[in-house]
Coordinates of C-alpha atoms and ligand atoms in Angstrom, one line a residue:
X1 CA -54.1 42.0 36.1
X2 CA -56.9 39.4 35.9
X3 CA -60.4 40.6 36.5
X4 CA -61.2 37.9 38.9
X5 CA -60.7 39.0 42.5
X6 CA -62.0 39.2 46.0
X7 CA -62.0 42.7 47.5
X8 CA -63.0 43.7 51.0
X9 CA -63.9 47.4 51.8
X10 CA -63.6 48.3 55.4
X11 CA -66.6 50.1 56.9
X12 CA -65.8 53.6 58.3
X13 CA -67.4 57.0 58.4
X14 CA -65.0 59.7 57.1
X15 CA -65.7 63.3 57.8
X16 CA -63.4 65.7 55.9
X17 CA -63.4 69.5 56.3
X18 CA -60.8 72.1 57.3
X19 CA -61.5 73.9 60.5
X20 CA -64.5 71.6 61.3
X21 CA -62.9 68.9 63.6
X22 CA -64.4 70.2 66.8
X23 CA -67.9 70.4 65.3
X24 CA -67.5 67.0 63.6
X25 CA -66.2 65.4 66.9
X26 CA -69.1 66.7 68.9
X27 CA -71.7 65.4 66.4
X28 CA -70.0 61.9 66.2
X29 CA -69.8 61.6 70.0
X30 CA -73.5 62.4 70.2
X31 CA -74.3 60.0 67.3
X32 CA -72.4 57.1 69.1
X33 CA -74.1 58.0 72.4
X34 CA -70.8 58.1 74.3
X35 CA -70.8 59.4 77.8
X36 CA -67.2 58.7 79.1
X37 CA -64.7 59.8 76.5
X38 CA -60.9 59.3 76.7
X39 CA -58.9 61.7 74.6
X40 CA -55.5 60.4 73.6
X41 CA -52.9 62.9 72.5
X42 CA -49.2 63.3 73.2
X43 CA -48.0 66.3 75.3
X44 CA -46.8 68.0 72.1
X45 CA -50.4 67.8 70.6
X46 CA -52.2 68.7 73.8
X47 CA -53.2 72.1 72.6
X48 CA -54.6 70.7 69.3
X49 CA -56.5 68.0 71.2
X50 CA -58.0 70.4 73.8
X51 CA -59.2 72.7 71.0
X52 CA -60.7 69.9 69.0
X53 CA -62.5 68.4 72.1
X54 CA -63.8 71.8 73.3
X55 CA -67.5 70.9 72.7
X56 CA -67.2 67.5 74.3
X57 CA -67.3 66.4 77.9
X58 CA -64.0 64.6 78.4
X59 CA -63.6 62.0 81.2
X60 CA -59.9 61.4 80.7
X61 CA -57.1 63.2 78.8
X62 CA -54.3 60.7 78.3
X63 CA -50.8 61.6 77.0
X64 CA -48.4 58.8 77.9
X65 CA -47.5 57.9 74.3
X66 CA -44.3 56.5 72.8
X67 CA -43.4 55.6 69.2
X68 CA -44.2 52.0 68.0
X69 CA -46.5 51.4 71.1
X70 CA -44.4 49.6 73.7
X71 CA -46.4 46.8 75.3
X72 CA -46.0 48.3 78.8
X73 CA -47.5 51.6 77.6
X74 CA -50.4 49.7 76.1
X75 CA -51.0 47.9 79.4
X76 CA -51.0 51.2 81.3
X77 CA -53.4 52.9 78.9
X78 CA -55.7 49.8 78.9
X79 CA -55.8 50.0 82.7
X80 CA -56.6 53.7 82.6
X81 CA -59.5 53.1 80.2
X82 CA -60.9 50.4 82.5
X83 CA -60.5 52.4 85.7
X84 CA -62.3 55.4 84.2
X85 CA -65.1 53.2 82.7
X86 CA -64.4 54.7 79.3
X87 CA -66.9 54.1 76.5
X88 CA -65.2 55.9 73.6
X89 CA -61.6 56.5 72.6
X90 CA -60.7 59.7 70.6
X91 CA -57.1 59.8 69.3
X92 CA -55.6 63.1 68.1
X93 CA -52.1 62.8 66.6
X94 CA -49.9 60.8 64.3
X95 CA -49.6 57.0 63.8
X96 CA -48.1 56.5 67.3
X97 CA -51.2 58.0 69.0
X98 CA -53.6 56.2 66.8
X99 CA -51.6 53.1 67.5
X100 CA -52.1 53.4 71.3
X101 CA -55.9 53.8 70.8
X102 CA -55.8 50.7 68.7
X103 CA -53.9 48.8 71.4
X104 CA -56.7 49.7 73.9
X105 CA -59.4 48.7 71.4
X106 CA -57.8 45.4 70.7
X107 CA -58.5 44.1 74.2
X108 CA -61.5 46.2 75.1
X109 CA -63.5 46.4 71.8
X110 CA -64.0 50.1 72.6
X111 CA -64.9 52.2 69.5
X112 CA -62.3 54.8 68.2
X113 CA -62.8 58.2 66.6
X114 CA -59.4 59.0 65.0
X115 CA -58.3 62.5 64.2
X116 CA -55.0 62.2 62.4
X117 CA -52.4 65.0 62.4
X118 CA -49.8 63.3 60.1
X119 CA -50.1 61.4 56.8
X120 CA -49.2 58.0 58.2
X121 CA -52.7 56.6 57.5
X122 CA -53.1 54.3 60.5
X123 CA -56.6 55.7 61.0
X124 CA -58.0 53.9 58.0
X125 CA -56.5 50.4 58.6
X126 CA -57.4 47.4 60.8
X127 CA -53.7 46.8 61.4
X128 CA -52.3 47.1 65.0
X129 CA -48.7 47.2 66.1
X130 CA -47.0 46.5 69.5
X131 CA -43.3 46.5 70.4
X132 CA -41.8 44.2 73.0
X133 CA -38.0 44.6 73.5
X134 CA -36.6 45.2 70.0
X135 CA -39.3 43.2 68.1
X136 CA -42.4 44.8 66.7
X137 CA -45.4 42.6 66.2
X138 CA -48.3 43.6 63.9
X139 CA -51.6 42.0 63.4
X140 CA -55.0 42.5 61.7
X141 CA -58.2 42.8 63.7
X142 CA -61.4 44.7 62.8
X143 CA -61.7 45.6 66.4
X144 CA -59.0 48.3 66.0
X145 CA -60.5 49.9 62.9
X146 CA -61.6 53.4 63.9
X147 CA -65.4 53.8 63.6
X148 CA -65.0 57.3 62.4
X149 CA -62.1 59.3 60.9
X150 CA -62.2 63.1 61.2
X151 CA -59.8 64.8 58.7
X152 CA -59.1 68.5 59.3
X153 CA -56.1 69.9 57.4
X154 CA -55.8 72.9 59.7
X155 CA -54.6 70.5 62.4
X156 CA -51.6 69.6 60.3
X157 CA -50.4 73.2 59.7
X158 CA -48.0 72.8 62.6
X159 CA -46.3 69.6 61.2
X160 CA -42.8 70.7 60.3
X161 CA -42.1 70.7 56.5
X162 CA -39.4 68.0 56.8
X163 CA -41.7 65.7 58.7
X164 CA -44.7 66.6 56.4
X165 CA -42.6 65.5 53.4
X166 CA -41.3 62.3 55.0
X167 CA -44.8 61.5 56.2
X168 CA -46.3 62.2 52.7
X169 CA -43.7 59.9 51.1
X170 CA -44.7 57.2 53.7
X171 CA -48.2 57.6 52.3
X172 CA -46.9 57.3 48.7
X173 CA -45.0 54.1 49.8
X174 CA -48.4 52.6 50.9
X175 CA -49.7 53.4 47.4
X176 CA -46.7 52.0 45.5
X177 CA -46.3 48.9 47.6
X178 CA -50.0 48.1 47.3
X179 CA -49.4 47.6 43.5
X180 CA -47.5 44.3 44.2
X181 CA -48.7 43.4 47.7
X182 CA -50.3 39.9 48.3
X183 CA -53.9 41.0 47.8
X184 CA -53.5 43.6 45.0
X185 CA -56.6 44.0 42.9
X186 CA -57.9 46.6 40.5
X187 CA -59.8 48.5 43.2
X188 CA -57.0 49.0 45.6
X189 CA -54.6 49.7 42.7
X190 CA -56.9 52.5 41.5
X191 CA -57.1 53.9 45.0
X192 CA -53.3 53.8 45.3
X193 CA -52.9 55.6 41.9
X194 CA -55.3 58.4 43.0
X195 CA -53.3 58.6 46.3
X196 CA -50.0 59.1 44.4
X197 CA -51.8 61.9 42.3
X198 CA -53.0 63.6 45.5
X199 CA -49.7 63.6 47.2
X200 CA -47.8 64.6 44.0
X201 CA -50.0 67.7 43.9
X202 CA -50.1 68.4 47.7
X203 CA -46.6 67.9 48.9
X204 CA -44.9 70.5 46.5
X205 CA -47.5 73.1 47.7
X206 CA -46.6 72.3 51.3
X207 CA -42.8 72.5 50.6
X208 CA -43.4 75.9 48.9
X209 CA -45.6 77.2 51.6
X210 CA -46.2 75.1 54.8
X211 CA -49.3 77.2 55.6
X212 CA -50.9 76.3 52.2
X213 CA -54.2 74.7 53.2
X214 CA -54.9 73.2 49.8
X215 CA -51.6 71.3 49.8
X216 CA -52.4 70.0 53.3
X217 CA -55.9 68.9 52.2
X218 CA -54.5 67.1 49.2
X219 CA -52.0 65.3 51.4
X220 CA -54.6 64.2 53.9
X221 CA -56.9 63.0 51.1
X222 CA -53.9 61.1 49.7
X223 CA -53.2 59.7 53.2
X224 CA -56.7 58.2 53.4
X225 CA -56.5 56.7 49.9
X226 CA -53.0 55.3 50.6
X227 CA -54.2 53.7 53.8
X228 CA -57.3 52.1 52.3
X229 CA -55.2 50.7 49.4
X230 CA -52.6 49.4 51.9
X231 CA -55.2 47.8 54.3
X232 CA -56.8 46.1 51.3
X233 CA -53.7 44.9 49.5
X234 CA -51.5 44.0 52.5
X235 CA -47.8 44.5 53.1
X236 CA -45.4 44.2 50.2
X237 CA -41.6 44.2 50.0
X238 CA -41.3 47.8 51.0
X239 CA -43.2 47.5 54.2
X240 CA -41.4 44.2 55.1
X241 CA -38.1 46.0 54.8
X242 CA -39.2 49.2 56.7
X243 CA -40.8 47.1 59.4
X244 CA -37.5 45.4 60.2
X245 CA -35.5 48.6 60.0
X246 CA -37.9 50.3 62.4
X247 CA -38.3 47.4 64.8
X248 CA -34.7 46.0 64.9
X249 CA -32.7 49.2 64.5
X250 CA -35.1 51.8 65.9
X251 CA -35.1 53.8 62.7
X252 CA -37.6 56.7 62.5
X253 CA -40.8 55.6 60.7
X254 CA -41.6 58.2 58.1
X255 CA -38.0 59.0 57.2
X256 CA -37.2 55.3 56.7
X257 CA -40.1 54.8 54.4
X258 CA -39.3 58.0 52.5
X259 CA -35.7 56.8 52.0
X260 CA -36.2 53.2 51.1
X261 CA -39.1 53.7 48.6
X262 CA -37.1 54.6 45.4
X263 CA -34.9 51.6 46.0
X264 CA -37.8 49.2 46.2
X265 CA -39.4 50.8 43.1
X266 CA -36.1 50.5 41.1
X267 CA -35.7 46.9 42.4
X268 CA -39.1 45.6 41.3
X269 CA -39.7 47.9 38.3
X270 CA -38.1 45.6 35.6
X271 CA -40.4 42.7 36.6
X272 CA -43.6 44.7 37.2
X273 CA -44.5 46.5 33.9
X274 CA -48.2 46.9 34.6
X275 CA -47.7 48.4 38.1
X276 CA -44.9 50.6 36.8
X277 CA -47.1 52.0 34.0
X278 CA -49.9 52.8 36.5
X279 CA -47.4 54.5 38.9
X280 CA -45.8 56.5 36.0
X281 CA -49.2 57.7 34.8
X282 CA -50.1 58.7 38.4
X283 CA -46.9 60.8 38.6
X284 CA -47.7 62.3 35.1
X285 CA -44.5 60.9 33.6
X286 CA -43.5 58.1 31.2
X287 CA -41.3 56.4 33.8
X288 CA -42.3 55.6 37.4
X289 CA -38.7 55.9 38.8
X290 CA -38.2 59.2 37.1
X291 CA -41.6 60.5 38.4
X292 CA -40.6 59.6 42.0
X293 CA -37.1 61.0 41.5
X294 CA -38.4 64.4 40.2
X295 CA -40.9 64.7 43.1
X296 CA -38.3 63.8 45.7
X297 CA -35.9 66.3 44.1
X298 CA -38.6 69.1 44.4
X299 CA -39.2 68.1 48.0
X300 CA -35.5 67.7 49.0
X301 CA -36.5 64.3 50.4
X302 CA -34.4 62.2 52.8
X303 CA -31.8 60.3 50.8
X304 CA -29.7 57.8 52.8
X305 CA -30.4 55.4 55.6
X306 CA -27.0 56.2 57.1
X307 CA -28.3 59.7 57.9
X308 CA -30.8 58.1 60.3
X309 CA -28.4 55.8 62.1
X310 CA -28.4 52.7 59.9
X311 CA -24.9 51.2 59.3
X312 CA -23.5 49.0 56.5
X313 CA -22.4 46.4 59.1
X314 CA -26.1 45.8 60.0
X315 CA -26.9 44.6 56.5
X316 CA -26.2 40.8 56.8
X317 CA -28.4 40.5 59.9
X318 CA -31.1 42.7 58.4
X319 CA -31.3 40.6 55.3
X320 CA -31.7 37.4 57.3
X321 CA -34.8 38.8 59.1
X322 CA -36.4 40.3 56.0
X323 CA -35.9 37.4 53.6
X324 CA -38.4 34.9 55.1
X325 CA -41.1 37.7 55.4
X326 CA -41.1 38.7 51.7
X327 CA -44.5 37.8 50.1
X328 CA -44.7 35.3 47.3
X329 CA -46.5 38.1 45.3
X330 CA -43.3 40.2 45.0
X331 CA -42.6 40.5 41.2
X332 CA -38.9 40.1 41.5
X333 CA -37.4 37.2 43.4
X334 CA -35.3 38.5 46.4
X335 CA -32.1 36.7 47.3
X336 CA -29.5 37.4 50.0
X337 CA -27.4 39.0 47.3
X338 CA -29.9 41.4 45.7
X339 CA -31.5 42.3 49.0
X340 CA -28.1 43.2 50.4
X341 CA -27.4 45.3 47.3
X342 CA -30.7 47.1 47.8
X343 CA -29.9 47.9 51.5
X344 CA -26.3 48.9 50.7
X345 CA -27.6 51.4 48.0
X346 CA -30.3 52.8 50.4
X347 CA -27.7 53.0 53.2
X348 CA -25.3 55.1 51.2
X349 CA -27.9 57.1 49.2
X350 CA -26.7 55.7 45.8
X351 CA -28.6 56.2 42.6
X352 CA -31.5 53.7 42.8
X353 CA -31.2 52.9 39.0
X354 CA -28.2 50.6 39.7
X355 CA -30.8 48.2 41.1
X356 CA -32.8 48.1 37.9
X357 CA -29.7 47.7 35.8
X358 CA -28.2 44.9 37.9
X359 CA -30.6 42.0 37.4
X360 CA -27.9 39.3 37.5
X361 CA -29.5 37.7 40.5
X362 CA -33.2 37.8 39.5
Ligands
NAD1 P1 -45.7 59.8 65.1 O1 -47.1 59.6 65.4 O2 -44.7 59.1 65.9 O3 -45.4 61.4 65.0 C1 -44.1 61.9 64.7 C2 -43.9 63.2 65.4 O4 -44.7 64.2 64.9 C3 -44.1 63.2 66.9 O5 -43.1 63.8 67.6 C4 -45.5 63.9 67.0 O6 -45.6 64.6 68.3 C5 -45.3 65.0 65.9 N1 -46.6 65.5 65.4 C6 -47.7 64.8 65.0 N2 -48.6 65.6 64.5 C7 -48.1 66.8 64.6 C8 -48.6 68.1 64.2 N3 -49.8 68.3 63.6 N4 -47.8 69.2 64.4 C9 -46.6 69.1 65.0 N5 -46.0 67.9 65.3 C10 -46.8 66.8 65.1 O7 -45.3 59.4 63.6 P2 -46.2 58.9 62.3 O8 -45.2 58.8 61.2 O9 -47.4 59.7 62.2 O10 -46.6 57.4 62.8 C11 -45.6 56.4 62.9 C12 -46.2 55.2 63.6 O11 -47.5 54.8 63.1 C13 -45.3 54.0 63.6 O12 -45.3 53.3 64.8 C14 -46.0 53.1 62.5 O13 -45.7 51.8 62.6 C15 -47.4 53.4 62.8 N6 -48.3 53.2 61.6 C16 -49.2 52.3 61.7 C17 -50.1 52.0 60.6 C18 -51.1 51.0 60.7 O14 -51.9 50.7 59.8 N7 -51.3 50.3 61.9 C19 -49.9 52.7 59.4 C20 -49.0 53.7 59.4 C21 -48.1 54.0 60.5

């Protein structure tokens, strides 16, 4: 990697502390001088949100949230914010909840305090997403970057183990994909590597004991690093594939990322020696693919896209949508043939190493 680069660090306050979310939220609301607060949390996270906002005067509790932020839900939430003369958005939940707050901020420029309860990482990016019909659109705008992120691992204790692992692997995917994304540089690569280290330590602790606060803290720390690396480096091959799978075939976000990651790593590995060495070292192994394989085995991670509704017959159409979106920066040239082979292997849950071995179409 050349030591000539342009790096942008996004400005955010990050308050980290288990059991301290309510106190941190009250002090941030006061610091920002907000008087009309809208708390956004899904019905399932209502209890967590009410508890976190217990020291704050809340003008509106809002819970009409759907995955991937459908445009009509965004419009409804924007109207609610306007009608209640809201001056601060507080999101408490996973990426879908943060995503709705971002959709409001995009058109209103209202500040956001994000309190994440999964490891998706949306809270630390300036990326928004909206879904219209079966197509998901994303964009970048500093208006949607939360002003403050409040991390409190105790709020993630209720996240089921399976979802915690899939969500954590979604975070590792941000880290690994950053290593060959369009704006990769030594700073975001270093953040990504530390993110892999944090998740590799935290996720096995969560698997062993879901009430382990240290494991949850490491995973949240990893989530922040992964998101900062991703926001800075941009979307690589892995994100382009998962974006199409989620938007076109309505696949679940975290599980799709968790399943596809080893295939993208095996696909790119032969052409990306520097990235692979960095990833291997972060896993504490000599081989990046082996490091990810061992971690996934410990975690009993999701294995095959067919388990989440993807079918082999979808592959040709999926390839046509993904191919034009793949960044120039990708270390291995993707073709119809090798991309179809990647999706076929991920669909069936085959050993990812067949993709590194078969380089006939590179
Ligand atoms: P999610 O927000 O849809 O949450 C998944 C499920 O977990 C939901 O049913 C939710 O109710 C539940 N949940 C959340 N926190 C919980 C907790 N503490 N305890 C129990 N249940 C809990 O899923 P996600 O994976 O967090 O986010 C996915 C969405 O975020 C996708 O739409 C994705 O595109 C978006 N995303 C955006 C960015 C970005 O930078 N803009 C980054 C990552 C993800």
